[in-house]
Short mmCIF file of C-alpha atoms (C1' of nucleotides) in Angstrom, two decimals:
data_model
loop_
_atom_site.label_atom_id
_atom_site.label_comp_id
_atom_site.label_asym_id
_atom_site.label_seq_id
_atom_site.Cartn_x
_atom_site.Cartn_y
_atom_site.Cartn_z
CA UNK A 735 128.38 73.19 138.15
CA UNK A 736 129.86 71.35 135.20
CA UNK A 737 127.73 69.71 132.65
CA UNK A 738 126.32 66.68 133.65
CA UNK A 739 125.16 63.02 131.56
CA UNK A 740 121.87 63.35 132.86
CA UNK A 741 120.82 66.01 132.81
CA UNK A 742 118.90 66.50 128.91
CA UNK A 743 118.51 70.33 128.50
CA UNK A 744 116.42 71.65 125.05
CA UNK A 745 115.42 74.48 123.60
CA UNK A 746 112.36 75.53 121.34
CA UNK A 747 112.66 78.92 119.34
CA UNK A 748 108.88 79.67 117.60
CA UNK A 749 106.83 82.76 117.42
CA UNK A 750 103.72 82.04 118.95
CA UNK A 751 104.46 81.56 122.51
CA UNK A 752 101.19 78.84 122.83
CA UNK A 753 103.00 75.90 120.57
CA UNK A 754 106.26 76.56 122.53
CA UNK A 755 104.37 75.60 125.39
CA UNK A 756 102.98 72.69 123.73
CA UNK A 757 106.13 71.07 122.30
CA UNK A 758 108.25 72.29 125.24
CA UNK A 759 106.18 70.00 127.85
CA UNK A 760 106.24 67.70 125.35
CA UNK A 761 109.37 67.48 125.64
CA UNK A 762 110.06 66.88 128.97
CA UNK A 763 106.87 64.02 129.17
CA UNK A 764 107.47 61.90 126.35
CA UNK A 765 111.37 62.46 125.18
CA UNK A 766 113.07 62.02 128.31
CA UNK A 767 113.94 66.37 128.57
CA UNK A 768 115.16 67.28 132.22
CA UNK A 769 114.47 71.07 131.07
CA UNK A 770 113.34 72.65 128.52
CA UNK A 771 113.99 76.30 127.71
CA UNK A 772 111.30 78.24 125.85
CA UNK A 773 111.90 80.97 123.55
CA UNK A 774 109.79 83.72 121.25
CA UNK A 775 112.54 85.04 119.12
CA UNK A 776 116.35 85.64 118.83
CA UNK A 777 117.77 88.28 121.28
CA UNK A 778 115.58 85.94 123.96
CA UNK A 779 117.36 82.86 122.13
CA UNK A 780 121.24 83.79 122.09
CA UNK A 781 120.57 85.73 125.91
CA UNK A 782 119.76 81.89 126.83
CA UNK A 783 122.34 80.40 125.18
CA UNK A 784 125.05 82.98 126.96
CA UNK A 785 123.48 82.27 130.23
CA UNK A 786 123.30 78.40 130.54
CA UNK A 787 125.10 74.91 129.45
CA UNK A 788 124.55 73.93 125.62
CA UNK A 789 121.36 71.88 125.20
CA UNK A 790 121.41 68.90 124.04
CA UNK A 791 119.14 69.77 120.91
CA UNK A 792 117.39 72.47 119.19
CA UNK A 793 113.64 73.11 117.98
CA UNK A 794 113.42 75.64 115.87
CA UNK A 795 110.59 77.54 113.45
CA UNK A 796 110.96 78.22 110.18
CA UNK A 797 108.65 81.16 110.29
CA UNK A 798 110.40 83.30 112.79
CA UNK A 799 109.41 87.30 112.04
CA UNK A 800 112.00 89.04 109.27
CA UNK A 801 112.92 85.89 108.59
CA UNK A 802 115.13 85.14 110.67
CA UNK A 803 115.10 81.41 111.14
CA UNK A 804 117.92 80.69 108.60
CA UNK A 805 120.44 83.24 109.66
CA UNK A 806 120.08 82.20 113.32
CA UNK A 807 121.02 78.88 112.41
CA UNK A 808 123.54 79.37 110.13
CA UNK A 809 124.90 81.94 112.82
CA UNK A 810 124.39 78.97 115.99
CA UNK A 811 125.56 76.07 113.25
CA UNK A 812 129.32 78.23 112.61
CA UNK A 813 129.52 78.46 117.21
CA UNK A 814 127.98 75.39 118.23
CA UNK A 815 128.85 72.33 115.03
CA UNK A 816 127.88 70.26 117.18
CA UNK A 817 124.36 70.33 118.38
CA UNK A 818 121.76 68.58 116.78
CA UNK A 819 119.03 71.30 114.96
CA UNK A 820 115.19 70.31 114.64
CA UNK A 821 114.10 72.72 112.11
CA UNK A 822 109.64 72.68 112.05
CA UNK A 823 107.35 74.64 109.80
CA UNK A 824 103.77 74.43 109.69
CA UNK A 825 104.24 75.25 105.82
CA UNK A 826 104.01 72.90 103.00
CA UNK A 827 106.42 74.06 100.49
CA UNK A 828 108.87 71.37 99.82
CA UNK A 829 111.60 73.96 99.20
CA UNK A 830 111.96 74.87 102.17
CA UNK A 831 113.13 71.74 103.33
CA UNK A 832 115.52 71.69 102.12
CA UNK A 833 116.27 75.47 102.51
CA UNK A 834 116.36 73.81 105.99
CA UNK A 835 119.36 71.19 105.42
CA UNK A 836 121.32 73.96 103.37
CA UNK A 837 121.36 75.65 106.25
CA UNK A 838 122.96 73.41 108.28
CA UNK A 839 119.21 71.97 109.47
CA UNK A 840 119.88 67.98 110.62
CA UNK A 841 116.42 67.82 111.21
CA UNK A 842 113.02 69.01 109.36
CA UNK A 843 109.20 68.20 110.29
CA UNK A 844 106.41 69.32 109.41
CA UNK A 845 104.19 70.86 112.72
CA UNK A 846 101.14 68.88 111.43
CA UNK A 847 103.43 65.63 112.01
CA UNK A 848 101.43 63.16 115.02
CA UNK A 849 103.18 63.28 118.05
CA UNK A 850 104.43 59.46 116.74
CA UNK A 851 106.77 61.09 113.97
CA UNK A 852 107.79 64.51 116.44
CA UNK A 853 109.38 61.88 118.70
CA UNK A 854 111.04 59.25 116.57
CA UNK A 855 112.76 62.57 114.47
CA UNK A 856 114.02 64.15 117.91
CA UNK A 857 115.46 60.86 119.09
CA UNK A 858 116.54 60.56 115.82
CA UNK A 859 118.69 63.07 116.23
CA UNK A 860 119.86 62.97 119.39
CA UNK A 861 121.91 59.93 118.40
CA UNK A 862 123.14 61.65 115.63
CA UNK A 863 121.33 60.90 112.97
CA UNK A 864 119.34 62.74 110.26
CA UNK A 865 115.35 63.40 109.88
CA UNK A 866 114.48 64.79 106.58
CA UNK A 867 110.83 63.56 105.76
CA UNK A 868 110.39 63.84 101.92
CA UNK A 869 106.51 62.91 102.03
CA UNK A 870 106.22 63.49 98.33
CA UNK A 871 102.71 63.23 97.81
CA UNK A 872 101.27 64.62 101.38
CA UNK A 873 102.96 67.96 100.30
CA UNK A 874 101.24 68.11 96.48
CA UNK A 875 97.73 67.83 98.47
CA UNK A 876 98.55 70.07 100.85
CA UNK A 877 100.12 73.11 98.68
CA UNK A 878 96.68 73.89 96.79
CA UNK A 879 94.61 74.95 99.76
CA UNK A 880 96.87 77.39 101.30
CA UNK A 881 95.79 80.76 100.45
CA UNK A 882 92.63 82.74 101.18
CA UNK A 883 89.60 81.22 99.09
CA UNK A 884 87.68 83.81 97.64
CA UNK A 885 84.53 83.98 95.75
CA UNK A 886 82.91 85.33 92.53
CA UNK A 887 80.24 86.36 94.08
CA UNK A 888 82.25 88.90 96.64
CA UNK A 889 83.98 90.05 93.18
CA UNK A 890 80.98 90.31 91.51
CA UNK A 891 81.90 88.69 88.64
CA UNK A 892 80.02 85.98 85.94
CA UNK A 893 80.85 82.29 85.45
CA UNK A 894 82.42 82.98 82.47
CA UNK A 895 84.83 86.17 83.85
CA UNK A 896 85.82 83.85 86.26
CA UNK A 897 87.22 81.28 84.40
CA UNK A 898 88.84 84.08 82.41
CA UNK A 899 90.19 85.50 85.53
CA UNK A 900 91.04 81.89 86.86
CA UNK A 901 93.84 82.05 83.56
CA UNK A 902 95.11 85.11 84.19
CA UNK A 903 96.12 84.55 87.24
CA UNK A 904 98.31 81.38 85.95
CA UNK A 905 99.86 84.12 83.88
CA UNK A 906 98.24 83.48 80.92
CA UNK A 907 98.41 85.99 77.06
CA UNK A 908 94.81 86.63 75.82
CA UNK A 909 95.42 84.37 73.07
CA UNK A 910 96.01 80.92 75.47
CA UNK A 911 92.84 82.12 77.31
CA UNK A 912 91.08 82.03 74.06
CA UNK A 913 92.27 78.58 73.04
CA UNK A 914 91.56 77.08 76.25
CA UNK A 915 87.82 78.71 76.46
CA UNK A 916 87.30 78.40 72.43
CA UNK A 917 86.77 82.24 72.43
CA UNK A 918 87.72 84.58 69.89
CA UNK A 919 90.73 86.82 71.59
CA UNK A 920 88.95 89.44 71.14
CA UNK A 921 85.97 88.05 73.60
CA UNK A 922 88.54 87.46 76.15
CA UNK A 923 89.59 91.32 76.14
CA UNK A 924 85.78 91.75 76.68
CA UNK A 925 85.49 89.43 79.73
CA UNK A 926 88.81 91.05 81.21
CA UNK A 927 87.68 94.96 80.57
CA UNK A 928 84.30 93.80 82.82
CA UNK A 929 87.16 92.25 85.44
CA UNK A 930 89.05 95.20 85.39
CA UNK A 931 86.22 97.57 85.88
CA UNK A 932 84.64 95.58 88.92
CA UNK A 933 87.81 95.05 90.49
CA UNK A 934 88.75 98.61 90.23
CA UNK A 935 92.29 97.90 88.44
CA UNK A 936 93.76 99.44 85.32
CA UNK A 937 95.21 96.03 84.35
CA UNK A 938 95.78 91.90 84.43
CA UNK A 939 99.11 92.65 86.24
CA UNK A 940 97.06 94.34 89.01
CA UNK A 941 94.63 91.84 89.18
CA UNK A 942 96.98 89.79 89.79
CA UNK A 943 99.18 91.86 92.49
CA UNK A 944 95.48 92.45 94.00
CA UNK A 945 94.66 89.05 94.30
CA UNK A 946 97.86 87.84 95.53
CA UNK A 947 97.73 85.05 98.28
CA UNK A 948 94.20 84.57 97.51
CA UNK A 949 92.09 81.02 96.03
CA UNK A 950 89.74 81.51 93.72
CA UNK A 951 86.82 79.20 94.12
CA UNK A 952 83.74 77.97 92.06
CA UNK A 953 81.42 78.39 94.37
CA UNK B 1094 75.56 62.45 134.98
CA UNK B 1095 73.60 65.86 133.71
CA UNK B 1096 75.73 68.91 133.43
CA UNK B 1097 77.17 69.52 136.11
CA UNK B 1098 78.82 73.75 137.04
CA UNK B 1099 81.89 72.45 138.22
CA UNK B 1100 83.02 70.53 135.24
CA UNK B 1101 84.24 72.81 132.60
CA UNK B 1102 85.25 71.42 129.51
CA UNK B 1103 86.68 72.39 125.99
CA UNK B 1104 87.40 71.04 122.32
CA UNK B 1105 90.24 72.63 120.55
CA UNK B 1106 90.60 71.91 116.95
CA UNK B 1107 94.01 72.13 115.02
CA UNK B 1108 95.68 69.83 112.03
CA UNK B 1109 98.78 70.60 114.09
CA UNK B 1110 98.59 67.50 116.74
CA UNK B 1111 101.70 69.19 118.94
CA UNK B 1112 100.07 72.95 118.87
CA UNK B 1113 96.99 71.72 120.27
CA UNK B 1114 98.43 69.33 123.27
CA UNK B 1115 100.11 72.72 124.17
CA UNK B 1116 96.93 74.72 123.91
CA UNK B 1117 94.98 71.83 125.63
CA UNK B 1118 97.07 71.79 128.49
CA UNK B 1119 97.35 75.32 128.81
CA UNK B 1120 93.31 75.99 129.23
CA UNK B 1121 93.62 73.27 131.92
CA UNK B 1122 96.60 74.73 133.60
CA UNK B 1123 95.96 78.80 133.16
CA UNK B 1124 92.29 78.90 132.28
CA UNK B 1125 90.88 76.28 134.72
CA UNK B 1126 89.15 73.54 132.57
CA UNK B 1127 88.90 70.04 133.95
CA UNK B 1128 88.70 68.50 130.66
CA UNK B 1129 90.01 69.44 127.09
CA UNK B 1130 89.81 67.48 124.36
CA UNK B 1131 92.16 67.47 121.58
CA UNK B 1132 91.07 66.65 117.97
CA UNK B 1133 92.94 66.74 115.07
CA UNK B 1134 89.98 67.08 111.93
CA UNK B 1135 86.57 67.32 111.39
CA UNK B 1136 85.77 63.81 111.44
CA UNK B 1137 86.96 63.32 115.52
CA UNK B 1138 85.71 66.95 116.17
CA UNK B 1139 81.77 65.31 115.07
CA UNK B 1140 82.83 62.16 116.50
CA UNK B 1141 83.80 63.46 119.58
CA UNK B 1142 80.55 65.86 119.62
CA UNK B 1143 78.35 63.33 119.41
CA UNK B 1144 79.77 61.23 122.39
CA UNK B 1145 80.15 63.85 124.57
CA UNK B 1146 78.06 66.91 126.72
CA UNK B 1147 78.79 70.12 124.59
CA UNK B 1148 81.45 71.72 126.06
CA UNK B 1149 81.81 75.22 127.89
CA UNK B 1150 84.13 76.66 124.87
CA UNK B 1151 85.80 75.45 121.51
CA UNK B 1152 89.34 76.92 120.08
CA UNK B 1153 89.44 76.11 116.09
CA UNK B 1154 92.04 76.79 113.85
CA UNK B 1155 91.65 78.81 111.48
CA UNK B 1156 93.27 76.57 108.87
CA UNK B 1157 92.57 73.30 108.53
CA UNK B 1158 92.96 71.54 105.35
CA UNK B 1159 90.61 71.67 102.37
CA UNK B 1160 89.14 75.26 104.05
CA UNK B 1161 87.27 73.32 106.29
CA UNK B 1162 86.90 75.71 109.23
CA UNK B 1163 84.45 77.58 108.08
CA UNK B 1164 81.85 74.99 107.08
CA UNK B 1165 82.82 73.72 110.33
CA UNK B 1166 81.90 76.19 112.59
CA UNK B 1167 78.74 77.33 110.18
CA UNK B 1168 77.45 73.97 110.85
CA UNK B 1169 78.68 74.46 114.11
CA UNK B 1170 76.90 77.44 115.30
CA UNK B 1171 73.71 76.24 113.32
CA UNK B 1172 73.15 72.98 115.88
CA UNK B 1173 74.91 74.50 118.88
CA UNK B 1174 74.82 78.09 118.79
CA UNK B 1175 75.31 79.27 122.39
CA UNK B 1176 78.81 77.42 122.54
CA UNK B 1177 81.44 80.04 122.28
CA UNK B 1178 84.40 79.65 119.44
CA UNK B 1179 87.26 81.33 119.36
CA UNK B 1180 89.16 81.19 116.27
CA UNK B 1181 92.17 81.32 115.83
CA UNK B 1182 95.33 81.81 112.90
CA UNK B 1183 98.88 81.75 112.25
CA UNK B 1184 97.90 83.76 109.53
CA UNK B 1185 97.93 87.96 109.27
CA UNK B 1186 95.57 88.72 106.70
CA UNK B 1187 93.27 90.69 108.47
CA UNK B 1188 90.83 89.44 105.95
CA UNK B 1189 90.04 85.98 107.72
CA UNK B 1190 89.37 87.51 111.23
CA UNK B 1191 86.23 89.03 109.11
CA UNK B 1192 85.62 85.81 107.62
CA UNK B 1193 85.47 84.29 110.79
CA UNK B 1194 83.30 86.14 112.31
CA UNK B 1195 80.91 86.36 109.28
CA UNK B 1196 80.37 82.77 109.87
CA UNK B 1197 80.27 82.95 113.47
CA UNK B 1198 82.56 83.11 115.59
CA UNK B 1199 83.00 84.68 118.95
CA UNK B 1200 86.33 85.31 118.82
CA UNK B 1201 89.31 86.22 116.76
CA UNK B 1202 93.03 85.65 118.19
CA UNK B 1203 96.58 85.38 116.18
CA UNK B 1204 98.52 82.30 117.45
CA UNK B 1205 101.61 85.03 117.91
CA UNK B 1206 99.96 86.20 120.97
CA UNK B 1207 100.53 85.57 124.02
CA UNK B 1208 99.67 83.41 126.70
CA UNK B 1209 98.52 85.97 128.41
CA UNK B 1210 96.20 87.52 125.70
CA UNK B 1211 94.94 84.43 124.79
CA UNK B 1212 93.61 83.99 128.46
CA UNK B 1213 92.03 86.87 128.27
CA UNK B 1214 90.11 85.77 124.79
CA UNK B 1215 88.97 82.44 126.69
CA UNK B 1216 88.22 84.13 129.61
CA UNK B 1217 86.17 87.25 127.75
CA UNK B 1218 84.06 84.49 125.51
CA UNK B 1219 83.62 81.96 128.61
CA UNK B 1220 81.54 85.97 130.02
CA UNK B 1221 79.71 85.89 127.13
CA UNK B 1222 81.31 88.24 125.52
CA UNK B 1223 83.75 88.84 121.94
CA UNK B 1224 87.18 88.92 121.76
CA UNK B 1225 88.68 90.72 117.90
CA UNK B 1226 91.77 91.88 118.19
CA UNK B 1227 91.77 94.99 115.77
CA UNK B 1228 95.96 94.92 116.03
CA UNK B 1229 95.74 97.20 113.41
CA UNK B 1230 100.19 98.33 112.44
CA UNK B 1231 100.84 94.81 114.53
CA UNK B 1232 98.72 93.12 110.68
CA UNK B 1233 100.64 95.65 108.08
CA UNK B 1234 104.24 94.70 110.64
CA UNK B 1235 103.39 90.98 109.76
CA UNK B 1236 102.24 90.96 106.49
CA UNK B 1237 105.35 92.04 104.76
CA UNK B 1238 107.47 88.77 105.51
CA UNK B 1239 105.42 85.33 105.11
CA UNK B 1240 106.56 84.15 102.16
CA UNK B 1241 109.64 81.98 101.43
CA UNK B 1242 112.31 84.51 100.74
CA UNK B 1243 114.46 84.00 97.93
CA UNK B 1244 117.72 86.13 96.71
CA UNK B 1245 119.18 87.94 94.29
CA UNK B 1246 122.13 85.48 93.87
CA UNK B 1247 119.50 82.55 93.27
CA UNK B 1248 117.98 84.09 91.10
CA UNK B 1249 121.21 85.63 88.95
CA UNK B 1250 120.56 88.87 88.51
CA UNK B 1251 121.94 92.47 89.30
CA UNK B 1252 121.57 94.64 92.20
CA UNK B 1253 120.03 96.76 89.62
CA UNK B 1254 118.35 94.06 88.07
CA UNK B 1255 116.38 93.42 91.60
CA UNK B 1256 115.13 96.95 92.01
CA UNK B 1257 113.21 96.61 88.82
CA UNK B 1258 112.50 93.25 89.71
CA UNK B 1259 110.98 94.41 93.23
CA UNK B 1260 109.09 97.52 91.48
CA UNK B 1261 107.22 94.74 88.81
CA UNK B 1262 106.20 92.38 91.53
CA UNK B 1263 104.65 95.31 92.90
CA UNK B 1264 102.26 95.97 89.87
CA UNK B 1265 104.26 98.42 88.99
CA UNK B 1266 103.73 99.37 84.65
CA UNK B 1267 107.18 100.29 83.44
CA UNK B 1268 106.33 104.19 83.10
CA UNK B 1269 106.13 104.50 87.15
CA UNK B 1270 109.25 101.74 87.19
CA UNK B 1271 111.03 104.49 85.28
CA UNK B 1272 110.11 107.11 87.48
CA UNK B 1273 110.99 105.22 90.97
CA UNK B 1274 114.50 104.91 89.91
CA UNK B 1275 114.93 107.93 88.14
CA UNK B 1276 115.55 106.05 84.53
CA UNK B 1277 114.35 106.61 81.24
CA UNK B 1278 111.64 104.44 79.86
CA UNK B 1279 113.77 102.70 77.61
CA UNK B 1280 116.58 101.53 80.47
CA UNK B 1281 113.77 99.74 82.49
CA UNK B 1282 112.92 97.89 79.33
CA UNK B 1283 116.50 97.26 78.96
CA UNK B 1284 116.08 95.48 82.99
CA UNK B 1285 113.72 93.40 82.35
CA UNK B 1286 114.46 92.08 78.98
CA UNK B 1287 117.58 90.59 81.29
CA UNK B 1288 114.97 89.23 83.78
CA UNK B 1289 113.01 87.89 81.51
CA UNK B 1290 115.77 86.09 80.01
CA UNK B 1291 117.23 85.31 83.47
CA UNK B 1292 114.23 83.82 84.86
CA UNK B 1293 113.29 82.10 81.21
CA UNK B 1294 109.80 83.33 81.10
CA UNK B 1295 108.67 85.60 77.97
CA UNK B 1296 106.95 88.68 79.90
CA UNK B 1297 106.25 90.52 83.51
CA UNK B 1298 103.07 88.49 83.68
CA UNK B 1299 104.79 84.91 84.06
CA UNK B 1300 107.78 86.65 85.71
CA UNK B 1301 105.18 87.15 88.76
CA UNK B 1302 102.88 84.51 88.73
CA UNK B 1303 106.74 82.55 88.38
CA UNK B 1304 107.63 84.27 91.94
CA UNK B 1305 104.64 83.79 93.50
CA UNK B 1306 104.98 82.79 96.91
CA UNK B 1307 107.75 84.30 97.38
CA UNK B 1308 109.94 87.34 98.89
CA UNK B 1309 112.55 89.45 97.28
CA UNK B 1310 115.60 89.99 99.39
CA UNK B 1311 117.74 92.04 98.36
CA UNK B 1312 121.24 90.72 100.78
"C1'" DA C 116 55.75 91.94 73.82
"C1'" DC C 117 59.68 94.41 75.75
"C1'" DA C 118 63.75 95.19 78.10
"C1'" DT C 119 67.69 93.90 80.84
"C1'" DG C 120 71.90 90.97 80.87
"C1'" DC C 121 74.72 87.49 79.69
"C1'" DA C 122 78.04 85.69 75.59
"C1'" DC C 123 79.47 85.99 72.09
"C1'" DC C 124 81.44 88.34 67.44
"C1'" DC C 125 83.43 92.04 64.31
"C1'" DT C 126 86.59 95.97 62.98
"C1'" DA C 127 90.10 100.05 64.24
"C1'" DC C 128 92.58 102.70 67.50
"C1'" DC C 129 95.92 103.58 70.74
"C1'" DA C 130 98.93 102.45 74.64
"C1'" DA C 131 102.06 99.77 76.81
"C1'" DG C 132 105.57 96.08 76.87
"C1'" DG C 133 108.94 94.37 74.47
"C1'" DT C 134 113.32 94.01 71.00
"C1'" DT C 135 116.90 95.03 68.27
"C1'" DG C 136 120.95 97.66 67.29
"C1'" DG C 137 123.38 101.23 67.66
"C1'" DG C 138 125.96 104.34 71.66
"C1'" DT C 139 128.40 106.53 76.00
"C1'" DT C 140 130.39 106.14 80.44
"C1'" DC C 141 132.56 103.39 84.34
"C1'" DT C 142 134.72 99.93 87.09
"C1'" DA C 143 137.13 95.54 87.25
"C1'" DC C 144 140.12 92.32 85.85
"C1'" DA C 145 144.01 90.54 83.23
"C1'" DT D 914 146.55 98.57 77.82
"C1'" DG D 915 143.03 96.16 76.09
"C1'" DT D 916 138.63 93.45 77.07
"C1'" DA D 917 134.23 92.48 79.46
"C1'" DG D 918 130.28 93.87 81.92
"C1'" DA D 919 126.88 97.39 84.08
"C1'" DA D 920 124.43 100.84 83.62
"C1'" DC D 921 122.94 104.41 81.17
"C1'" DC D 922 120.35 106.64 76.65
"C1'" DC D 923 117.94 107.17 71.92
"C1'" DA D 924 115.54 105.60 67.57
"C1'" DA D 925 113.30 102.14 65.22
"C1'" DC D 926 110.31 98.06 65.36
"C1'" DC D 927 106.79 94.77 66.03
"C1'" DT D 928 103.26 92.22 69.28
"C1'" DT D 929 99.91 91.95 73.20
"C1'" DG D 930 96.86 94.38 75.71
"C1'" DG D 931 92.83 97.23 77.01
"C1'" DT D 932 88.64 100.48 74.74
"C1'" DA D 933 85.12 101.86 71.68
"C1'" DG D 934 81.50 101.14 68.94
"C1'" DG D 935 78.93 98.20 66.50
"C1'" DG D 936 76.04 93.44 65.69
"C1'" DT D 937 73.79 88.43 66.97
"C1'" DG D 938 71.13 85.07 69.97
"C1'" DC D 939 69.63 83.59 74.27
"C1'" DA D 940 67.14 83.43 78.55
"C1'" DT D 941 65.70 86.23 82.45
"C1'" DG D 942 61.69 88.15 84.35
"C1'" DT D 943 57.99 92.30 83.91
#
DNA sequence: ACATGCACCCTACCAAGGTTGGGTTCTACA
DNA sequence: TGTAGAACCCAACCTTGGTAGGGTGCATGT
């Protein structure tokens, strides 16, 4: 039962079972794979690799828990250099694309991509090619709205305090904030005191850390 | 051609076509849906709603571009109050679960959940029930590793500077950092000066804003 | 007519953050 | 053996951040 040319298998690694399933089905129905293994963590992956023939390609989710994707990728490439690996991500940070490539990935694709593009990328890798979609402006467009929005009402802040808060979150010191808003530095400080009181924190650093991962919206 | 009891349809809304496809297939194969529409944006959704009978349930991704999911949900609930809506998210922030509930969702589930749990949630909603998995410690476990990891080498920092940096990113003032590391406050300041020089920023606030969205890893 | 709240200004004060210039010990490396 | 860098300490200094206690003008609504 040695490796047969006509048997084209793949492995999909993603911690979202439903996603894994969808991709596996797609590879079988639209990319000519005869068998696709779906695993949800690194342990299952290595176990599976030990018990089966090497697959024709591997599809790997970047956002495995504990940042396990990159170590797995490097380890994998050290052992099975020839297997093409397509890294995918629901995220939009352009840095992770280069991260993946540095770690040995043969391709990178966003999960937002259409099935057609996905199939094209898969075929490119099967032909020993690469696939690193750069999508310059698309990435910029997406990065703006990744954080959970939070409104001024929820924070109990006035409109002016909201403006100041926005600049604080950009890391500006009081002097610059005053310039931007055409205010005296003292007035800025008073607005900040109001913000500190509302958010129940001690200083601007705690404001930032408290609101990390949140996006301030005017409305 | 009025609504027939035996026809159970659903709509899946997600900006990731492959994910949408996977979930749609799963609903058909494991939850007894006869037809599942898959759409990738709000425009397609409303167009589809206008041309078909109301579905038995709707599965909605929280992270639609532009934060469109919540407005869509509210609009939808205003028009079709009776259709159960299951909101899902690949994210782990517990706040978005309550956000979804406030906007009228009948259920919330993480994409990481197993297909079995997903099916259970779907059935709960079909029986006019709710499904808001609270998962207290699971959420804590997940929230820690969402950001793109960055190593000390990349930043050109020493191990000790890395420890200090970690505490800065948590929003601690110098005094507390000194206590934590059993150092004098002066020594902490010197480490910070080194960090500032390396990262080419002026103060601790710029450190935090520069590294926002990144996770510091020791190795 | 009056109070309330917001935005804005000022002076003054103190705490926290960051720099500079000293110094010690240890390890690693040529 | 000497030199270089990392980690620690201290004293002194200046800048920034935040508070307190004054004040004005303007829009609210009772």
